[in-house]
Amino acid sequence: MNYQDGFEFEHRCAAFLKTKGYRKVSVTPPSGDQGIDVIAYKSGVKYGIQCKYYSAPVGNKAVQEAYSGARFYDCDRAVVMTNHTFTKAARELADKLEVELWEHCSPGRETGKFRKLIHAFLFLFLLAGIAAGASMQIFQYPKPSLLNYLDVFLAVTASLLGIFGWRFLSLNLLSGALYLILFFLLLFSGAAKILPSEVLPVFLLPAVLLSGHAIFLQRQKSSDSDGQDSTDHQRTLSNQNTGKAYTRLLSQGLRSKVQFLSSEEADYGEKFLYHIDECSAKDLALLEKEMNRSMKDHYRLQRINNSQFYLHRIPKKNKKNQDSSD
């Protein structure tokens, strides 16, 4: 998928995020964006996203810019989103800085010229249908008949579906099918005698254009689905790497070997599951107090049994919401 420039890629990424449940999605100004191109919210978490449209793997610089930019905009998570992949060094730095890497993201696009062209055709056919209906009523030309009224109905309905259902696959297919039916009906109605034989094939044009656009929408849907799968996979890996990064800190604080087991997202942030030889509620409480004193986010250590506990990581602004849910 080719884009004219990085600015267009940023807007396509923003539109893609809106379709995946992100809200309050906004593109930052081109100048002075501080390394963040898109800001979005999901499940109470604020994302600062840098979009990179590259022909080669993205390096350290993008990770550093996303990290500093996310801090500038007070985001809970920093993300680098690219159509390509990342270098090994960029992945290592992202793990250390807890920056999420979303690769192989290529939101589909359609050209504005194509949209304007087909809308112009649809509008002309809409006017032609209305004019033909009015002519039958006022001038009795062509002669009013069930077949001619059906032609008018199909022309108007197909045009309206094509114009207002432009972004919907099913409506594009329906509009194209109606235009195809209209073409064959015109061959057997009075219009075939009125219109030159060279003009009739023109009525096939909207059917071809709408069918082509329906194929584009289907491919875009598949591409977006693949992109979301890749994004989800990258986020899962990022959360796992974050959970593993806390292992050393937890082992030192609890004075015992801690093993990372799993991670999952919650409405308030993330929670990580760990294994330990012996889990003391007192030691967990002391370490929790120290972590909240010295670290940026809010943390809660929850004892499950003698050998397992949860580490809840809660962005500062979501702390009240998580406390109330408890």
mmCIF file of C-alpha atoms in Angstrom:
data_model
loop_
_atom_site.group_PDB
_atom_site.id
_atom_site.type_symbol
_atom_site.label_atom_id
_atom_site.label_comp_id
_atom_site.label_asym_id
_atom_site.label_seq_id
_atom_site.Cartn_x
_atom_site.Cartn_y
_atom_site.Cartn_z
ATOM 1 C CA MET A 1 0.000 0.000 0.000
ATOM 2 C CA ASN A 2 1.580 3.303 -1.116
ATOM 3 C CA TYR A 3 1.014 6.689 0.483
ATOM 4 C CA GLN A 4 1.851 10.109 -0.839
ATOM 5 C CA ASP A 5 3.626 11.117 2.370
ATOM 6 C CA GLY A 6 3.946 10.414 6.079
ATOM 7 C CA PHE A 7 1.203 12.917 6.890
ATOM 8 C CA GLU A 8 -1.324 10.883 4.896
ATOM 9 C CA PHE A 9 -0.134 7.718 6.675
ATOM 10 C CA GLU A 10 -0.744 9.395 10.046
ATOM 11 C CA HIS A 11 -4.350 10.204 9.119
ATOM 12 C CA ARG A 12 -4.957 6.690 7.818
ATOM 13 C CA CYS A 13 -3.549 5.267 11.069
ATOM 14 C CA ALA A 14 -5.885 7.537 13.040
ATOM 15 C CA ALA A 15 -8.879 6.379 10.990
ATOM 16 C CA PHE A 16 -7.820 2.746 11.486
ATOM 17 C CA LEU A 17 -7.658 3.180 15.272
ATOM 18 C CA LYS A 18 -11.189 4.599 15.333
ATOM 19 C CA THR A 19 -12.494 1.410 13.731
ATOM 20 C CA LYS A 20 -10.772 -0.665 16.438
ATOM 21 C CA GLY A 21 -12.461 0.892 19.453
ATOM 22 C CA TYR A 22 -10.095 3.768 20.198
ATOM 23 C CA ARG A 23 -11.823 7.046 21.019
ATOM 24 C CA LYS A 24 -10.883 10.723 21.088
ATOM 25 C CA VAL A 25 -8.411 9.955 18.298
ATOM 26 C CA SER A 26 -6.590 13.073 17.127
ATOM 27 C CA VAL A 27 -3.638 13.835 14.873
ATOM 28 C CA THR A 28 -1.136 16.274 16.376
ATOM 29 C CA PRO A 29 -0.022 19.356 14.397
ATOM 30 C CA PRO A 30 2.747 18.614 11.857
ATOM 31 C CA SER A 31 5.079 21.116 13.488
ATOM 32 C CA GLY A 32 6.016 20.782 17.121
ATOM 33 C CA ASP A 33 4.421 17.344 17.614
ATOM 34 C CA GLN A 34 7.209 16.366 20.045
ATOM 35 C CA GLY A 35 7.533 12.941 18.424
ATOM 36 C CA ILE A 36 3.871 11.941 18.800
ATOM 37 C CA ASP A 37 1.674 11.903 15.676
ATOM 38 C CA VAL A 38 -1.585 10.461 17.025
ATOM 39 C CA ILE A 39 -3.183 10.551 20.472
ATOM 40 C CA ALA A 40 -5.913 8.023 21.253
ATOM 41 C CA TYR A 41 -7.772 6.599 24.243
ATOM 42 C CA LYS A 42 -8.951 3.059 24.987
ATOM 43 C CA SER A 43 -10.162 1.504 28.247
ATOM 44 C CA GLY A 44 -9.160 4.620 30.140
ATOM 45 C CA VAL A 45 -5.576 4.468 28.823
ATOM 46 C CA LYS A 46 -4.060 7.344 26.872
ATOM 47 C CA TYR A 47 -1.829 6.307 23.954
ATOM 48 C CA GLY A 48 0.839 8.460 22.368
ATOM 49 C CA ILE A 49 1.576 7.008 18.931
ATOM 50 C CA GLN A 50 4.331 7.817 16.486
ATOM 51 C CA CYS A 51 3.572 6.730 12.900
ATOM 52 C CA LYS A 52 6.471 5.754 10.651
ATOM 53 C CA TYR A 53 5.959 4.976 6.976
ATOM 54 C CA TYR A 54 9.327 3.456 6.052
ATOM 55 C CA SER A 55 10.796 1.266 3.317
ATOM 56 C CA ALA A 56 13.261 -0.225 5.826
ATOM 57 C CA PRO A 57 13.110 -1.404 9.466
ATOM 58 C CA VAL A 58 12.535 1.387 11.983
ATOM 59 C CA GLY A 59 15.452 2.135 14.312
ATOM 60 C CA ASN A 60 16.180 3.499 17.784
ATOM 61 C CA LYS A 61 15.411 7.120 17.018
ATOM 62 C CA ALA A 62 11.685 6.516 16.586
ATOM 63 C CA VAL A 63 11.527 4.634 19.899
ATOM 64 C CA GLN A 64 13.330 7.440 21.715
ATOM 65 C CA GLU A 65 11.072 10.081 20.167
ATOM 66 C CA ALA A 66 7.918 8.141 21.061
ATOM 67 C CA TYR A 67 9.115 7.697 24.640
ATOM 68 C CA SER A 68 9.922 11.383 25.177
ATOM 69 C CA GLY A 69 6.827 12.536 23.261
ATOM 70 C CA ALA A 70 4.523 10.350 25.343
ATOM 71 C CA ARG A 71 5.945 11.878 28.509
ATOM 72 C CA PHE A 72 5.450 15.361 27.075
ATOM 73 C CA TYR A 73 1.765 14.671 26.329
ATOM 74 C CA ASP A 74 1.333 12.834 29.657
ATOM 75 C CA CYS A 75 0.377 9.566 27.924
ATOM 76 C CA ASP A 76 0.096 6.265 29.732
ATOM 77 C CA ARG A 77 1.630 4.298 26.870
ATOM 78 C CA ALA A 78 4.082 5.128 24.106
ATOM 79 C CA VAL A 79 3.708 3.375 20.744
ATOM 80 C CA VAL A 80 5.569 3.296 17.442
ATOM 81 C CA MET A 81 3.321 2.213 14.572
ATOM 82 C CA THR A 82 4.869 1.347 11.198
ATOM 83 C CA ASN A 83 4.124 -0.346 7.907
ATOM 84 C CA HIS A 84 7.486 -2.117 8.151
ATOM 85 C CA THR A 85 9.368 -3.875 10.981
ATOM 86 C CA PHE A 86 11.867 -2.814 13.661
ATOM 87 C CA THR A 87 15.589 -3.323 14.056
ATOM 88 C CA LYS A 88 16.905 -5.551 16.820
ATOM 89 C CA ALA A 89 18.330 -2.519 18.612
ATOM 90 C CA ALA A 90 14.964 -0.765 18.451
ATOM 91 C CA ARG A 91 13.244 -3.800 19.984
ATOM 92 C CA GLU A 92 15.771 -3.973 22.802
ATOM 93 C CA LEU A 93 15.411 -0.259 23.540
ATOM 94 C CA ALA A 94 11.600 -0.509 23.394
ATOM 95 C CA ASP A 95 11.670 -3.330 25.957
ATOM 96 C CA LYS A 96 13.787 -1.208 28.265
ATOM 97 C CA LEU A 97 11.692 1.952 27.865
ATOM 98 C CA GLU A 98 8.367 0.026 27.778
ATOM 99 C CA VAL A 99 7.454 1.390 24.352
ATOM 100 C CA GLU A 100 4.976 -0.721 22.366
ATOM 101 C CA LEU A 101 5.944 -1.620 18.802
ATOM 102 C CA TRP A 102 3.163 -2.173 16.236
ATOM 103 C CA GLU A 103 4.566 -3.430 12.945
ATOM 104 C CA HIS A 104 3.098 -4.382 9.545
ATOM 105 C CA CYS A 105 0.367 -1.745 9.886
ATOM 106 C CA SER A 106 -0.848 -0.667 6.437
ATOM 107 C CA PRO A 107 -4.305 0.905 6.728
ATOM 108 C CA GLY A 108 -6.006 0.894 3.332
ATOM 109 C CA ARG A 109 -6.749 4.085 1.505
ATOM 110 C CA GLU A 110 -8.759 5.210 -1.452
ATOM 111 C CA THR A 111 -8.001 8.203 -3.626
ATOM 112 C CA GLY A 112 -10.165 11.290 -3.341
ATOM 113 C CA LYS A 113 -10.268 11.544 -7.147
ATOM 114 C CA PHE A 114 -11.883 8.120 -7.482
ATOM 115 C CA ARG A 115 -14.499 8.943 -4.861
ATOM 116 C CA LYS A 116 -15.330 12.260 -6.535
ATOM 117 C CA LEU A 117 -15.513 10.607 -9.959
ATOM 118 C CA ILE A 118 -17.968 7.903 -8.966
ATOM 119 C CA HIS A 119 -20.050 10.316 -6.872
ATOM 120 C CA ALA A 120 -20.336 12.570 -9.929
ATOM 121 C CA PHE A 121 -21.599 9.635 -12.009
ATOM 122 C CA LEU A 122 -24.063 8.599 -9.320
ATOM 123 C CA PHE A 123 -25.372 12.146 -8.985
ATOM 124 C CA LEU A 124 -25.890 12.414 -12.743
ATOM 125 C CA PHE A 125 -27.787 9.122 -12.819
ATOM 126 C CA LEU A 126 -29.859 10.284 -9.845
ATOM 127 C CA LEU A 127 -30.825 13.457 -11.715
ATOM 128 C CA ALA A 128 -31.525 11.434 -14.865
ATOM 129 C CA GLY A 129 -33.868 9.127 -12.963
ATOM 130 C CA ILE A 130 -35.723 12.024 -11.369
ATOM 131 C CA ALA A 131 -35.974 13.844 -14.706
ATOM 132 C CA ALA A 132 -37.303 10.711 -16.450
ATOM 133 C CA GLY A 133 -39.947 10.239 -13.758
ATOM 134 C CA ALA A 134 -41.024 13.864 -14.009
ATOM 135 C CA SER A 135 -41.145 13.666 -17.811
ATOM 136 C CA MET A 136 -43.448 10.645 -17.685
ATOM 137 C CA GLN A 137 -45.791 12.445 -15.313
ATOM 138 C CA ILE A 138 -45.859 15.821 -17.084
ATOM 139 C CA PHE A 139 -45.227 15.098 -20.757
ATOM 140 C CA GLN A 140 -46.206 11.428 -20.888
ATOM 141 C CA TYR A 141 -42.794 10.802 -22.460
ATOM 142 C CA PRO A 142 -41.632 8.138 -22.364
ATOM 143 C CA LYS A 143 -45.025 6.518 -22.131
ATOM 144 C CA PRO A 144 -45.891 5.715 -18.499
ATOM 145 C CA SER A 145 -45.670 1.967 -17.912
ATOM 146 C CA LEU A 146 -44.798 -0.381 -15.116
ATOM 147 C CA LEU A 147 -41.461 -1.181 -16.738
ATOM 148 C CA ASN A 148 -40.550 2.490 -17.181
ATOM 149 C CA TYR A 149 -41.531 3.316 -13.603
ATOM 150 C CA LEU A 150 -39.368 0.411 -12.459
ATOM 151 C CA ASP A 151 -36.442 1.870 -14.435
ATOM 152 C CA VAL A 152 -36.867 5.203 -12.647
ATOM 153 C CA PHE A 153 -37.151 3.529 -9.249
ATOM 154 C CA LEU A 154 -33.984 1.496 -9.830
ATOM 155 C CA ALA A 155 -31.988 4.505 -11.070
ATOM 156 C CA VAL A 156 -32.932 6.676 -8.087
ATOM 157 C CA THR A 157 -32.574 3.914 -5.469
ATOM 158 C CA ALA A 158 -29.255 2.614 -6.817
ATOM 159 C CA SER A 159 -27.816 6.154 -6.933
ATOM 160 C CA LEU A 160 -28.875 6.984 -3.380
ATOM 161 C CA LEU A 161 -27.492 3.689 -2.043
ATOM 162 C CA GLY A 162 -24.207 4.294 -3.831
ATOM 163 C CA ILE A 163 -23.845 7.851 -2.544
ATOM 164 C CA PHE A 164 -24.895 7.390 1.091
ATOM 165 C CA GLY A 165 -23.675 3.804 1.452
ATOM 166 C CA TRP A 166 -20.259 4.526 -0.016
ATOM 167 C CA ARG A 167 -18.277 3.105 2.896
ATOM 168 C CA PHE A 168 -20.399 -0.017 3.375
ATOM 169 C CA LEU A 169 -19.579 -3.187 1.476
ATOM 170 C CA SER A 170 -23.138 -4.563 1.368
ATOM 171 C CA LEU A 171 -24.648 -1.299 0.116
ATOM 172 C CA ASN A 172 -22.017 -1.006 -2.605
ATOM 173 C CA LEU A 173 -22.822 -4.523 -3.791
ATOM 174 C CA LEU A 174 -26.564 -3.834 -3.673
ATOM 175 C CA SER A 175 -26.225 -0.571 -5.587
ATOM 176 C CA GLY A 176 -24.055 -2.240 -8.244
ATOM 177 C CA ALA A 177 -26.555 -5.090 -8.596
ATOM 178 C CA LEU A 178 -29.457 -2.651 -9.032
ATOM 179 C CA TYR A 179 -27.568 -0.785 -11.759
ATOM 180 C CA LEU A 180 -26.908 -4.086 -13.513
ATOM 181 C CA ILE A 181 -30.615 -4.967 -13.371
ATOM 182 C CA LEU A 182 -31.423 -1.472 -14.649
ATOM 183 C CA PHE A 183 -29.158 -1.963 -17.654
ATOM 184 C CA PHE A 184 -30.926 -5.158 -18.718
ATOM 185 C CA LEU A 185 -34.377 -3.663 -18.116
ATOM 186 C CA LEU A 186 -33.504 -0.708 -20.327
ATOM 187 C CA LEU A 187 -32.838 -3.112 -23.164
ATOM 188 C CA PHE A 188 -36.474 -4.218 -23.056
ATOM 189 C CA SER A 189 -38.179 -0.928 -22.185
ATOM 190 C CA GLY A 190 -39.029 2.122 -24.227
ATOM 191 C CA ALA A 191 -35.746 3.758 -23.297
ATOM 192 C CA ALA A 192 -33.904 1.386 -25.619
ATOM 193 C CA LYS A 193 -35.757 2.942 -28.537
ATOM 194 C CA ILE A 194 -35.162 6.502 -27.364
ATOM 195 C CA LEU A 195 -31.498 6.263 -26.378
ATOM 196 C CA PRO A 196 -28.785 5.671 -28.994
ATOM 197 C CA SER A 197 -27.311 2.177 -28.818
ATOM 198 C CA GLU A 198 -23.921 3.719 -27.946
ATOM 199 C CA VAL A 199 -25.383 5.327 -24.801
ATOM 200 C CA LEU A 200 -26.860 2.210 -23.207
ATOM 201 C CA PRO A 201 -23.481 0.706 -22.184
ATOM 202 C CA VAL A 202 -22.910 3.837 -20.082
ATOM 203 C CA PHE A 203 -25.476 2.460 -17.641
ATOM 204 C CA LEU A 204 -23.059 -0.401 -16.962
ATOM 205 C CA LEU A 205 -20.380 2.013 -15.741
ATOM 206 C CA PRO A 206 -21.803 2.598 -12.219
ATOM 207 C CA ALA A 207 -22.214 -1.160 -11.757
ATOM 208 C CA VAL A 208 -18.558 -1.713 -12.678
ATOM 209 C CA LEU A 209 -17.291 1.148 -10.499
ATOM 210 C CA LEU A 210 -19.364 0.151 -7.463
ATOM 211 C CA SER A 211 -18.360 -3.497 -7.799
ATOM 212 C CA GLY A 212 -14.729 -2.433 -7.977
ATOM 213 C CA HIS A 213 -15.150 -0.296 -4.873
ATOM 214 C CA ALA A 214 -16.821 -3.213 -3.070
ATOM 215 C CA ILE A 215 -13.750 -5.341 -3.827
ATOM 216 C CA PHE A 216 -11.558 -2.552 -2.435
ATOM 217 C CA LEU A 217 -13.627 -2.404 0.762
ATOM 218 C CA GLN A 218 -13.356 -6.168 1.205
ATOM 219 C CA ARG A 219 -9.577 -6.097 0.743
ATOM 220 C CA GLN A 220 -9.303 -3.161 3.118
ATOM 221 C CA LYS A 221 -11.342 -5.046 5.722
ATOM 222 C CA SER A 222 -9.049 -8.058 5.410
ATOM 223 C CA SER A 223 -5.961 -5.847 5.578
ATOM 224 C CA ASP A 224 -7.238 -4.024 8.664
ATOM 225 C CA SER A 225 -8.064 -7.340 10.314
ATOM 226 C CA ASP A 226 -4.550 -8.624 9.650
ATOM 227 C CA GLY A 227 -3.129 -5.344 10.914
ATOM 228 C CA GLN A 228 -5.155 -5.574 14.107
ATOM 229 C CA ASP A 229 -4.009 -9.172 14.669
ATOM 230 C CA SER A 230 -0.425 -8.014 14.291
ATOM 231 C CA THR A 231 -1.063 -5.076 16.626
ATOM 232 C CA ASP A 232 -2.641 -7.311 19.267
ATOM 233 C CA HIS A 233 0.284 -9.718 19.001
ATOM 234 C CA GLN A 234 2.782 -6.901 19.441
ATOM 235 C CA ARG A 235 0.904 -5.584 22.466
ATOM 236 C CA THR A 236 0.857 -9.052 24.025
ATOM 237 C CA LEU A 237 4.592 -9.383 23.514
ATOM 238 C CA SER A 238 5.124 -5.903 24.919
ATOM 239 C CA ASN A 239 3.097 -6.714 28.047
ATOM 240 C CA GLN A 240 5.016 -9.947 28.532
ATOM 241 C CA ASN A 241 8.327 -8.147 28.207
ATOM 242 C CA THR A 242 7.138 -5.565 30.722
ATOM 243 C CA GLY A 243 6.155 -8.334 33.150
ATOM 244 C CA LYS A 244 9.544 -9.977 32.773
ATOM 245 C CA ALA A 245 11.267 -6.636 33.355
ATOM 246 C CA TYR A 246 9.746 -6.426 36.850
ATOM 247 C CA THR A 247 11.111 -9.867 37.796
ATOM 248 C CA ARG A 248 14.492 -8.595 38.962
ATOM 249 C CA LEU A 249 12.964 -5.766 40.995
ATOM 250 C CA LEU A 250 10.506 -8.141 42.663
ATOM 251 C CA SER A 251 13.197 -10.727 43.401
ATOM 252 C CA GLN A 252 15.354 -8.112 45.094
ATOM 253 C CA GLY A 253 12.475 -6.609 47.046
ATOM 254 C CA LEU A 254 11.121 -9.960 48.252
ATOM 255 C CA ARG A 255 14.591 -11.488 48.733
ATOM 256 C CA SER A 256 13.535 -14.619 46.864
ATOM 257 C CA LYS A 257 13.543 -15.878 43.282
ATOM 258 C CA VAL A 258 10.466 -14.641 41.383
ATOM 259 C CA GLN A 259 9.313 -16.177 38.095
ATOM 260 C CA PHE A 260 7.054 -14.398 35.611
ATOM 261 C CA LEU A 261 4.057 -16.512 34.531
ATOM 262 C CA SER A 262 1.618 -14.419 32.483
ATOM 263 C CA SER A 263 0.176 -10.988 31.792
ATOM 264 C CA GLU A 264 -3.259 -9.619 30.907
ATOM 265 C CA GLU A 265 -4.867 -6.267 30.321
ATOM 266 C CA ALA A 266 -7.453 -4.824 32.672
ATOM 267 C CA ASP A 267 -9.710 -1.771 32.453
ATOM 268 C CA TYR A 268 -7.387 0.126 34.760
ATOM 269 C CA GLY A 269 -4.065 -0.994 33.273
ATOM 270 C CA GLU A 270 -2.223 -4.348 33.376
ATOM 271 C CA LYS A 271 -1.762 -7.166 35.833
ATOM 272 C CA PHE A 272 1.095 -9.651 35.897
ATOM 273 C CA LEU A 273 1.127 -13.092 37.513
ATOM 274 C CA TYR A 274 4.288 -14.310 39.286
ATOM 275 C CA HIS A 275 5.480 -17.436 41.077
ATOM 276 C CA ILE A 276 7.602 -17.386 44.232
ATOM 277 C CA ASP A 277 8.770 -20.149 46.576
ATOM 278 C CA GLU A 278 7.021 -18.563 49.542
ATOM 279 C CA CYS A 279 4.705 -15.560 49.372
ATOM 280 C CA SER A 280 4.472 -13.432 52.510
ATOM 281 C CA ALA A 281 1.670 -10.876 52.742
ATOM 282 C CA LYS A 282 3.854 -8.673 54.944
ATOM 283 C CA ASP A 283 6.744 -8.628 52.461
ATOM 284 C CA LEU A 284 4.343 -7.838 49.606
ATOM 285 C CA ALA A 285 2.886 -4.914 51.547
ATOM 286 C CA LEU A 286 6.331 -3.463 52.284
ATOM 287 C CA LEU A 287 7.465 -3.797 48.665
ATOM 288 C CA GLU A 288 4.213 -2.297 47.390
ATOM 289 C CA LYS A 289 4.743 0.752 49.599
ATOM 290 C CA GLU A 290 8.303 1.192 48.352
ATOM 291 C CA MET A 291 7.318 0.849 44.689
ATOM 292 C CA ASN A 292 4.575 3.466 44.999
ATOM 293 C CA ARG A 293 6.990 5.807 46.752
ATOM 294 C CA SER A 294 9.736 5.639 44.130
ATOM 295 C CA MET A 295 7.995 4.833 40.816
ATOM 296 C CA LYS A 296 5.788 6.843 38.450
ATOM 297 C CA ASP A 297 2.689 4.639 38.203
ATOM 298 C CA HIS A 298 0.631 3.140 41.004
ATOM 299 C CA TYR A 299 1.263 -0.504 41.914
ATOM 300 C CA ARG A 300 -0.633 -3.045 43.963
ATOM 301 C CA LEU A 301 0.683 -6.464 44.988
ATOM 302 C CA GLN A 302 -2.076 -9.007 45.536
ATOM 303 C CA ARG A 303 -1.318 -12.333 47.230
ATOM 304 C CA ILE A 304 -3.157 -15.299 45.675
ATOM 305 C CA ASN A 305 -1.667 -18.172 47.681
ATOM 306 C CA ASN A 306 1.625 -19.217 49.218
ATOM 307 C CA SER A 307 3.392 -19.364 45.865
ATOM 308 C CA GLN A 308 1.640 -16.904 43.545
ATOM 309 C CA PHE A 309 0.807 -13.196 43.493
ATOM 310 C CA TYR A 310 -0.384 -10.485 41.119
ATOM 311 C CA LEU A 311 1.354 -7.213 40.350
ATOM 312 C CA HIS A 312 -1.246 -4.630 39.270
ATOM 313 C CA ARG A 313 0.168 -1.713 37.311
ATOM 314 C CA ILE A 314 -2.224 1.251 37.343
ATOM 315 C CA PRO A 315 -1.579 4.571 35.579
ATOM 316 C CA LYS A 316 -1.832 7.399 38.100
ATOM 317 C CA LYS A 317 -4.955 8.931 36.524
ATOM 318 C CA ASN A 318 -6.756 5.561 36.672
ATOM 319 C CA LYS A 319 -5.989 4.810 40.308
ATOM 320 C CA LYS A 320 -9.292 6.165 41.635
ATOM 321 C CA ASN A 321 -11.310 4.180 39.106
ATOM 322 C CA GLN A 322 -9.530 0.951 40.027
ATOM 323 C CA ASP A 323 -9.924 1.547 43.753
ATOM 324 C CA SER A 324 -13.667 2.136 43.366
ATOM 325 C CA SER A 325 -14.057 -1.079 41.359
ATOM 326 C CA ASP A 326 -12.444 -3.042 44.175
#
